[in-house]
Tab-separated table of C-alpha atoms in Angstrom:
chain	number	residue	atom	x	y	z
R	1	UNK	CA	30.950	25.326	42.906
R	2	UNK	CA	27.766	23.159	43.551
R	3	UNK	CA	26.422	21.482	40.586
R	4	UNK	CA	22.807	22.103	42.041
R	5	UNK	CA	23.117	25.804	42.715
R	6	UNK	CA	25.023	26.224	39.278
R	7	UNK	CA	22.281	24.384	37.475
R	8	UNK	CA	19.708	27.072	39.450
R	9	UNK	CA	21.285	29.713	37.921
R	10	UNK	CA	21.385	28.141	34.473
R	11	UNK	CA	17.597	27.976	34.648
R	12	UNK	CA	17.089	31.401	35.900
R	13	UNK	CA	19.434	32.959	33.428
R	14	UNK	CA	17.523	31.181	30.575
R	15	UNK	CA	14.187	32.352	31.841
R	16	UNK	CA	15.526	36.019	32.172
R	17	UNK	CA	16.628	35.857	28.631
R	18	UNK	CA	13.090	34.475	27.496
R	19	UNK	CA	11.591	37.074	29.547
R	20	UNK	CA	12.545	40.996	29.079
R	21	UNK	CA	11.676	42.247	32.199
R	22	UNK	CA	9.975	46.068	31.862
R	23	UNK	CA	10.192	49.280	33.713
R	24	UNK	CA	6.561	48.490	35.363
R	25	UNK	CA	6.339	45.424	37.135
R	26	UNK	CA	2.688	45.162	36.296
R	27	UNK	CA	3.786	45.499	32.618
R	28	UNK	CA	6.145	42.383	33.230
R	29	UNK	CA	3.347	40.220	34.886
R	30	UNK	CA	1.039	40.967	31.465
R	31	UNK	CA	4.141	39.732	29.423
R	32	UNK	CA	4.793	36.866	31.613
R	33	UNK	CA	1.441	35.812	31.150
R	34	UNK	CA	1.042	35.862	27.318
R	35	UNK	CA	4.577	33.879	26.995
R	36	UNK	CA	2.843	31.230	29.435
R	37	UNK	CA	-0.031	31.071	27.005
R	38	UNK	CA	2.141	30.673	23.911
R	39	UNK	CA	4.541	27.931	25.930
R	40	UNK	CA	0.705	25.941	26.370
R	41	UNK	CA	0.448	26.389	22.983
R	42	UNK	CA	3.613	25.076	22.112
R	43	UNK	CA	3.227	22.374	24.578
R	44	UNK	CA	0.032	21.375	23.071
R	45	UNK	CA	1.789	20.780	19.635
R	46	UNK	CA	4.481	19.047	20.973
R	47	UNK	CA	1.891	16.664	22.336
R	48	UNK	CA	0.504	16.380	18.649
R	49	UNK	CA	3.937	16.211	17.111
R	50	UNK	CA	4.528	12.876	19.489
R	51	UNK	CA	1.563	11.285	18.482
R	52	UNK	CA	1.887	11.517	14.780
R	53	UNK	CA	5.611	10.107	15.299
R	54	UNK	CA	3.871	7.416	17.223
R	55	UNK	CA	1.534	6.876	14.671
R	56	UNK	CA	3.830	6.624	11.801
R	57	UNK	CA	5.922	3.939	13.898
R	58	UNK	CA	2.544	2.071	14.059
R	59	UNK	CA	2.304	2.131	10.723
R	60	UNK	CA	5.510	0.925	9.955
R	61	UNK	CA	5.508	-1.631	12.319
R	62	UNK	CA	2.104	-3.133	10.508
R	63	UNK	CA	3.868	-2.878	7.149
R	64	UNK	CA	6.845	-5.034	8.474
R	65	UNK	CA	4.929	-7.469	10.257
R	66	UNK	CA	2.752	-8.245	7.324
R	67	UNK	CA	5.773	-8.431	5.358
R	68	UNK	CA	7.378	-11.164	7.692
R	69	UNK	CA	3.937	-12.900	7.571
R	70	UNK	CA	4.435	-13.334	3.701
R	71	UNK	CA	7.404	-14.398	3.722
R	72	UNK	CA	6.835	-17.163	6.381
R	73	UNK	CA	4.109	-18.312	4.054
R	74	UNK	CA	6.611	-17.850	1.055
R	75	UNK	CA	8.795	-19.990	2.828
R	76	UNK	CA	6.399	-22.674	3.655
R	77	UNK	CA	5.514	-22.550	-0.199
R	78	UNK	CA	9.028	-22.947	-1.327
R	79	UNK	CA	9.481	-25.967	0.778
R	80	UNK	CA	6.439	-27.675	-0.507
R	81	UNK	CA	8.208	-27.127	-3.806
R	82	UNK	CA	11.150	-28.636	-2.552
R	83	UNK	CA	13.050	-25.300	-2.918
R	84	UNK	CA	15.118	-25.136	0.420
R	85	UNK	CA	17.294	-22.319	-1.091
R	86	UNK	CA	14.066	-20.247	-1.230
R	87	UNK	CA	12.763	-21.088	1.863
R	88	UNK	CA	16.142	-20.098	3.598
R	89	UNK	CA	16.404	-16.645	1.484
R	90	UNK	CA	12.654	-16.130	2.649
R	91	UNK	CA	13.286	-16.864	6.297
R	92	UNK	CA	16.599	-14.760	6.355
R	93	UNK	CA	14.509	-11.637	5.499
R	94	UNK	CA	12.008	-12.636	7.615
R	95	UNK	CA	14.905	-12.351	10.858
R	96	UNK	CA	15.765	-9.047	9.304
R	97	UNK	CA	12.709	-7.475	9.445
R	98	UNK	CA	12.206	-9.435	12.843
R	99	UNK	CA	15.212	-6.978	14.172
R	100	UNK	CA	13.546	-3.946	12.452
R	101	UNK	CA	10.508	-4.537	14.556
R	102	UNK	CA	12.078	-4.665	17.745
R	103	UNK	CA	13.925	-1.551	17.153
R	104	UNK	CA	10.526	0.004	16.284
R	105	UNK	CA	9.104	-1.584	19.510
R	106	UNK	CA	11.831	0.375	21.361
R	107	UNK	CA	10.967	3.374	19.894
R	108	UNK	CA	7.472	3.302	20.073
R	109	UNK	CA	7.619	2.582	23.948
R	110	UNK	CA	10.012	5.821	23.888
R	111	UNK	CA	7.423	8.006	22.284
R	112	UNK	CA	4.429	6.739	24.508
R	113	UNK	CA	6.644	7.505	27.178
R	114	UNK	CA	7.220	10.980	25.830
R	115	UNK	CA	3.632	11.422	25.095
R	116	UNK	CA	2.166	10.761	28.433
R	117	UNK	CA	4.828	13.140	30.026
R	118	UNK	CA	3.895	15.998	27.727
R	119	UNK	CA	0.524	15.404	28.354
R	120	UNK	CA	1.109	15.577	32.213
R	121	UNK	CA	2.866	18.788	31.282
R	122	UNK	CA	0.438	20.199	29.769
R	123	UNK	CA	-1.649	19.879	32.695
R	124	UNK	CA	0.446	21.397	35.216
R	125	UNK	CA	1.227	24.222	32.912
R	126	UNK	CA	-2.488	24.750	32.451
R	127	UNK	CA	-3.230	25.030	36.353
R	128	UNK	CA	-0.038	27.127	36.416
R	129	UNK	CA	-1.201	29.623	34.184
R	130	UNK	CA	-4.644	29.845	35.827
R	131	UNK	CA	-3.013	30.274	38.908
R	132	UNK	CA	-0.580	32.821	37.820
R	133	UNK	CA	-3.700	35.011	35.883
R	134	UNK	CA	-5.370	35.064	39.212
R	135	UNK	CA	-2.113	35.913	41.348
R	136	UNK	CA	-1.576	38.826	38.422
R	137	UNK	CA	-4.765	40.408	39.075
R	138	UNK	CA	-4.195	40.393	42.960
R	139	UNK	CA	-0.642	41.563	42.585
R	140	UNK	CA	-1.828	44.464	40.254
R	141	UNK	CA	-4.419	45.654	42.464
R	142	UNK	CA	-2.479	45.984	45.247
R	143	UNK	CA	0.332	47.344	43.492
R	144	UNK	CA	0.454	50.409	45.551
R	145	UNK	CA	1.606	48.530	48.458
R	146	UNK	CA	5.026	48.715	49.112
R	147	UNK	CA	5.618	44.756	49.348
R	148	UNK	CA	3.894	44.172	46.373
R	149	UNK	CA	7.261	44.880	44.342
R	150	UNK	CA	9.042	42.295	46.042
R	151	UNK	CA	6.005	39.697	45.219
R	152	UNK	CA	5.884	40.722	41.833
R	153	UNK	CA	9.325	39.829	41.478
R	154	UNK	CA	8.895	36.468	43.046
R	155	UNK	CA	6.146	35.743	41.128
R	156	UNK	CA	7.924	36.850	37.759
R	157	UNK	CA	10.990	34.706	38.809
R	158	UNK	CA	9.167	31.694	40.100
R	159	UNK	CA	7.248	31.683	36.801
R	160	UNK	CA	10.239	32.311	34.673
R	161	UNK	CA	11.749	29.445	35.961
R	162	UNK	CA	8.971	27.139	35.369
R	163	UNK	CA	8.703	28.400	31.786
R	164	UNK	CA	12.275	27.740	31.213
R	165	UNK	CA	11.915	24.132	32.558
R	166	UNK	CA	9.159	23.716	30.497
R	167	UNK	CA	11.198	25.168	27.614
R	168	UNK	CA	14.383	22.822	28.054
R	169	UNK	CA	11.732	19.590	28.450
R	170	UNK	CA	10.209	20.764	25.010
R	171	UNK	CA	13.802	21.210	23.579
R	172	UNK	CA	14.657	17.940	24.725
R	173	UNK	CA	11.730	16.117	23.552
R	174	UNK	CA	11.713	17.707	20.385
R	175	UNK	CA	15.174	16.539	19.607
R	176	UNK	CA	14.256	13.039	20.516
R	177	UNK	CA	11.424	13.264	18.254
R	178	UNK	CA	13.744	14.551	15.226
R	179	UNK	CA	16.069	11.635	15.919
R	180	UNK	CA	13.005	9.050	15.805
R	181	UNK	CA	11.859	10.790	12.792
R	182	UNK	CA	15.347	10.572	11.105
R	183	UNK	CA	15.339	7.040	11.702
R	184	UNK	CA	11.583	6.487	10.589
R	185	UNK	CA	12.549	8.082	7.703
R	186	UNK	CA	15.450	5.761	6.937
R	187	UNK	CA	12.910	2.799	7.264
R	188	UNK	CA	10.215	4.433	5.131
R	189	UNK	CA	12.938	4.665	2.724
R	190	UNK	CA	14.107	0.854	3.105
R	191	UNK	CA	10.384	0.077	2.659
R	192	UNK	CA	9.930	2.178	-0.577
R	193	UNK	CA	13.118	0.264	-2.222
R	194	UNK	CA	11.644	-2.865	-1.567
R	195	UNK	CA	14.696	-4.187	0.685
R	196	UNK	CA	12.629	-4.973	3.370
R	197	UNK	CA	9.282	-5.431	1.944
R	198	UNK	CA	7.345	-4.943	-1.301
R	199	UNK	CA	7.471	-8.800	-1.807
R	200	UNK	CA	4.136	-8.880	-3.487
R	201	UNK	CA	5.137	-6.960	-6.370
R	202	UNK	CA	6.737	-7.883	-9.617
R	203	UNK	CA	10.415	-7.274	-8.189
R	204	UNK	CA	10.321	-9.853	-5.408
R	205	UNK	CA	12.704	-12.398	-6.778
R	206	UNK	CA	11.341	-14.904	-4.227
R	207	UNK	CA	8.063	-15.044	-5.451
R	208	UNK	CA	9.025	-14.702	-8.909
R	209	UNK	CA	11.268	-18.147	-8.395
R	210	UNK	CA	8.124	-19.721	-6.780
R	211	UNK	CA	5.900	-18.596	-9.581
R	212	UNK	CA	8.401	-19.963	-12.016
R	213	UNK	CA	8.687	-23.610	-10.142
R	214	UNK	CA	4.662	-23.781	-10.083
R	215	UNK	CA	4.710	-22.680	-13.601
R	216	UNK	CA	7.190	-25.345	-14.521
R	217	UNK	CA	5.219	-28.162	-12.333
R	218	UNK	CA	2.309	-26.923	-14.433
R	219	UNK	CA	4.205	-27.733	-17.902
R	220	UNK	CA	5.019	-30.889	-16.502
R	221	UNK	CA	1.543	-32.047	-15.732
R	222	UNK	CA	0.547	-31.076	-19.051
R	223	UNK	CA	3.308	-32.936	-20.859
R	224	UNK	CA	2.798	-35.967	-18.975
R	225	UNK	CA	-1.268	-35.888	-19.912
R	226	UNK	CA	-0.382	-35.164	-23.817
R	227	UNK	CA	2.241	-37.993	-23.306
R	228	UNK	CA	-0.283	-40.251	-21.698
R	229	UNK	CA	-2.830	-39.345	-24.656
R	230	UNK	CA	-0.488	-40.241	-27.190
R	231	UNK	CA	0.551	-43.582	-25.704
R	232	UNK	CA	-2.928	-44.685	-25.471
R	233	UNK	CA	-3.497	-43.711	-29.213
R	234	UNK	CA	-0.197	-45.247	-30.402
R	235	UNK	CA	0.986	-48.930	-29.889
R	236	UNK	CA	2.920	-49.408	-27.031
R	237	UNK	CA	6.915	-48.827	-27.515
R	238	UNK	CA	6.481	-47.197	-30.542
R	239	UNK	CA	7.161	-43.818	-29.532
R	240	UNK	CA	10.230	-43.442	-27.064
R	241	UNK	CA	7.748	-41.376	-24.863
R	242	UNK	CA	5.516	-43.586	-22.629
R	243	UNK	CA	3.391	-42.465	-19.882
R	244	UNK	CA	4.409	-40.376	-16.799
R	245	UNK	CA	7.254	-41.883	-14.482
R	246	UNK	CA	6.436	-45.540	-13.817
R	247	UNK	CA	2.724	-45.270	-14.576
R	248	UNK	CA	3.263	-47.604	-17.473
R	249	UNK	CA	4.313	-51.477	-17.818
R	250	UNK	CA	7.293	-52.779	-16.512
R	251	UNK	CA	9.142	-52.608	-19.887
R	252	UNK	CA	8.999	-48.912	-19.848
R	253	UNK	CA	11.655	-48.850	-17.376
R	254	UNK	CA	14.181	-48.576	-19.894
R	255	UNK	CA	12.773	-45.185	-21.132
R	256	UNK	CA	11.854	-43.662	-17.990
R	257	UNK	CA	15.245	-42.005	-18.005
R	258	UNK	CA	14.393	-40.395	-21.234
R	259	UNK	CA	11.553	-38.472	-19.962
R	260	UNK	CA	11.964	-34.896	-20.377
R	261	UNK	CA	12.922	-33.643	-16.958
R	262	UNK	CA	12.153	-29.775	-17.408
R	263	UNK	CA	16.123	-28.692	-16.844
R	264	UNK	CA	17.896	-31.561	-18.881
R	265	UNK	CA	16.004	-33.525	-21.819
R	266	UNK	CA	19.592	-33.585	-23.385
R	267	UNK	CA	21.376	-35.072	-20.586
R	268	UNK	CA	18.540	-37.349	-20.283
R	269	UNK	CA	18.876	-38.512	-23.752
R	270	UNK	CA	22.504	-39.056	-23.674
R	271	UNK	CA	21.750	-41.340	-20.817
R	272	UNK	CA	19.293	-43.773	-22.699
R	273	UNK	CA	22.113	-45.664	-24.856
R	274	UNK	CA	24.106	-45.545	-21.516
R	275	UNK	CA	24.539	-49.204	-20.974
R	276	UNK	CA	25.541	-48.876	-17.169
R	277	UNK	CA	22.000	-47.205	-16.754
R	278	UNK	CA	20.117	-49.963	-18.247
R	279	UNK	CA	21.896	-52.690	-15.984
R	280	UNK	CA	20.970	-50.354	-13.036
R	281	UNK	CA	17.607	-50.461	-13.886
R	282	UNK	CA	17.407	-54.051	-14.376
R	283	UNK	CA	19.293	-54.592	-11.126
R	284	UNK	CA	16.880	-52.342	-9.154
R	285	UNK	CA	13.962	-54.211	-10.731
T	1	UNK	CA	14.827	25.488	51.079
T	2	UNK	CA	13.000	24.863	47.375
T	3	UNK	CA	14.688	22.294	45.142
T	4	UNK	CA	13.667	22.341	41.523
T	5	UNK	CA	13.988	18.522	39.938
T	6	UNK	CA	14.126	19.719	36.192
T	7	UNK	CA	11.079	18.330	33.976
T	8	UNK	CA	9.526	17.038	37.170
T	9	UNK	CA	8.637	20.146	39.721
T	10	UNK	CA	9.516	22.059	42.679
T	11	UNK	CA	9.854	20.356	46.162
T	12	UNK	CA	10.118	22.018	49.648
T	13	UNK	CA	12.866	20.103	51.868
T	14	UNK	CA	14.117	21.055	55.409
T	15	UNK	CA	17.408	21.510	56.519
T	16	UNK	CA	18.454	18.262	57.313
T	17	UNK	CA	17.663	16.805	53.922
T	18	UNK	CA	19.519	20.121	52.131
T	19	UNK	CA	22.936	19.218	54.295
T	20	UNK	CA	22.325	15.390	52.858
T	21	UNK	CA	21.895	17.013	49.247
T	22	UNK	CA	24.889	19.079	49.611
T	23	UNK	CA	27.025	15.966	50.380
T	24	UNK	CA	25.694	14.368	47.547
T	25	UNK	CA	25.791	17.171	45.269
T	26	UNK	CA	29.805	17.335	45.494
T	27	UNK	CA	29.972	13.547	44.660
T	28	UNK	CA	27.818	14.771	41.497
T	29	UNK	CA	29.926	17.396	40.910
T	30	UNK	CA	33.314	14.995	41.284
T	31	UNK	CA	31.757	12.365	38.596
T	32	UNK	CA	31.424	15.427	36.424
T	33	UNK	CA	34.732	16.593	36.534
T	34	UNK	CA	36.249	13.065	36.187
T	35	UNK	CA	33.887	12.375	33.159
T	36	UNK	CA	33.060	8.949	35.532
T	37	UNK	CA	29.217	8.176	33.761
T	38	UNK	CA	28.725	5.148	36.237
T	39	UNK	CA	29.090	7.508	39.163
T	40	UNK	CA	27.270	10.342	37.803
T	41	UNK	CA	24.384	8.113	37.059
T	42	UNK	CA	24.333	6.718	40.555
T	43	UNK	CA	24.588	10.135	42.131
T	44	UNK	CA	21.795	11.773	40.482
T	45	UNK	CA	19.632	8.841	40.951
T	46	UNK	CA	20.249	9.102	44.608
T	47	UNK	CA	19.619	12.656	44.593
T	48	UNK	CA	16.366	12.542	42.800
T	49	UNK	CA	15.449	9.668	45.072
T	50	UNK	CA	15.926	11.631	48.231
T	51	UNK	CA	14.497	14.751	47.200
T	52	UNK	CA	11.323	12.678	46.316
T	53	UNK	CA	11.468	10.848	49.447
T	54	UNK	CA	12.239	13.397	51.831
T	55	UNK	CA	10.535	16.858	50.343
T	56	UNK	CA	7.254	18.009	50.322
T	57	UNK	CA	6.036	18.365	46.242
T	58	UNK	CA	4.782	21.834	45.511
T	59	UNK	CA	1.507	22.319	43.559
T	60	UNK	CA	1.865	23.475	40.024
T	61	UNK	CA	-0.313	26.479	41.139
T	62	UNK	CA	2.317	27.446	43.525
T	63	UNK	CA	4.543	30.015	41.809
T	64	UNK	CA	8.004	30.773	43.150
T	65	UNK	CA	11.639	30.590	42.220
T	66	UNK	CA	14.092	27.723	43.711
T	67	UNK	CA	17.251	27.916	45.558
T	68	UNK	CA	18.421	24.573	43.889
T	69	UNK	CA	17.772	22.575	40.739
T	70	UNK	CA	18.776	18.955	39.919
T	71	UNK	CA	18.973	17.899	36.445
T	72	UNK	CA	16.029	15.747	35.096
T	73	UNK	CA	16.299	12.177	36.384
T	74	UNK	CA	16.872	10.783	32.884
T	75	UNK	CA	19.673	13.313	31.873
T	76	UNK	CA	22.898	11.874	30.891
T	77	UNK	CA	26.587	13.121	32.056
T	78	UNK	CA	26.814	14.999	28.574
T	79	UNK	CA	23.584	16.831	28.868
T	80	UNK	CA	24.055	18.366	32.009
T	81	UNK	CA	28.037	19.229	31.029
T	82	UNK	CA	26.197	20.914	27.981
T	83	UNK	CA	23.944	22.597	30.171
T	84	UNK	CA	26.443	24.094	32.609
T	85	UNK	CA	28.329	25.143	29.765
T	86	UNK	CA	25.853	27.372	28.742
T	87	UNK	CA	26.544	29.314	32.143
T	88	UNK	CA	30.279	29.131	31.748
T	89	UNK	CA	29.951	30.979	28.485
T	90	UNK	CA	27.943	33.545	29.761
T	91	UNK	CA	30.338	34.139	32.632
T	92	UNK	CA	33.154	34.618	30.418
T	93	UNK	CA	31.141	36.957	28.305
T	94	UNK	CA	30.581	38.720	31.236
T	95	UNK	CA	34.101	39.078	32.148
């Protein structure tokens, strides 16, 4: 059988289920009207639900965008500290966030379309309910006329069909919103777990590394300052620790290697008696 | 003849359009039977386009039942199959 015929009967069957026909057609008219008002309420709630879902996604997108910007800044800072590994890590995370953002944008577009459609449905439903209310009173007033029965039947079938169409559309919209909310929930969980953002917190490993690097940079500077003070107050060469890298006279070249590099002073100390290092230095200068 | 496009509205179509719709309708049915999504999408899009182009849209205030119904333009084959299956179970229960 024709798909369109079958579908038509499915829609009508749904409508019949939604609207139990009364003995008196006039009562059926009143009941139909009540059901329509109920449906109008449902559709209005539907519009509010979509708007809520849309706002939630907008909020998530803002948070993700903030994280992306922060990671960009961190990557820049890491590079100024010669920490390419950290910069790479930050940019990798930023790329993951960009993917999430793209998906959110698609969902957002769909929700906006859904919202527009439901608003339109509400308007149409509103004018249909108004029209039905007027027709219903006319039909009831002329009910004694023989033909009124048929007309009532038609009006009720027509309104039932519209109602089941609207009902199915609402169901579809709600299914979609439920799917999106499940996804939005997943993003919220990611945001909460810190996998995507929360990079300002102490749990942010990139920031921790950057802070460590800048701290050790500060320690280096202070060390250098202290050494400078000591060199100034003691005779040159008496202490094996002259001023910071190459600042001193040429004779200091030998001991430059012995400078306490933050991560390996012992290694540097080993180098000092190494003849090859000295000869190398001499070769250079 | 009155055609409803689900999630869209009702349209009044003349006899010649109804005939063309009938031909396309059988294509839609075959696509459904063969589970051919591409053919289904194409047939549905053509049907919706034809109703929009040749039909006269009824105002929402006009309250009357339809003779034929088309799935929503964005429906997938699976969705329509499910819709129609609710009819089949109903028939089975009756029988």
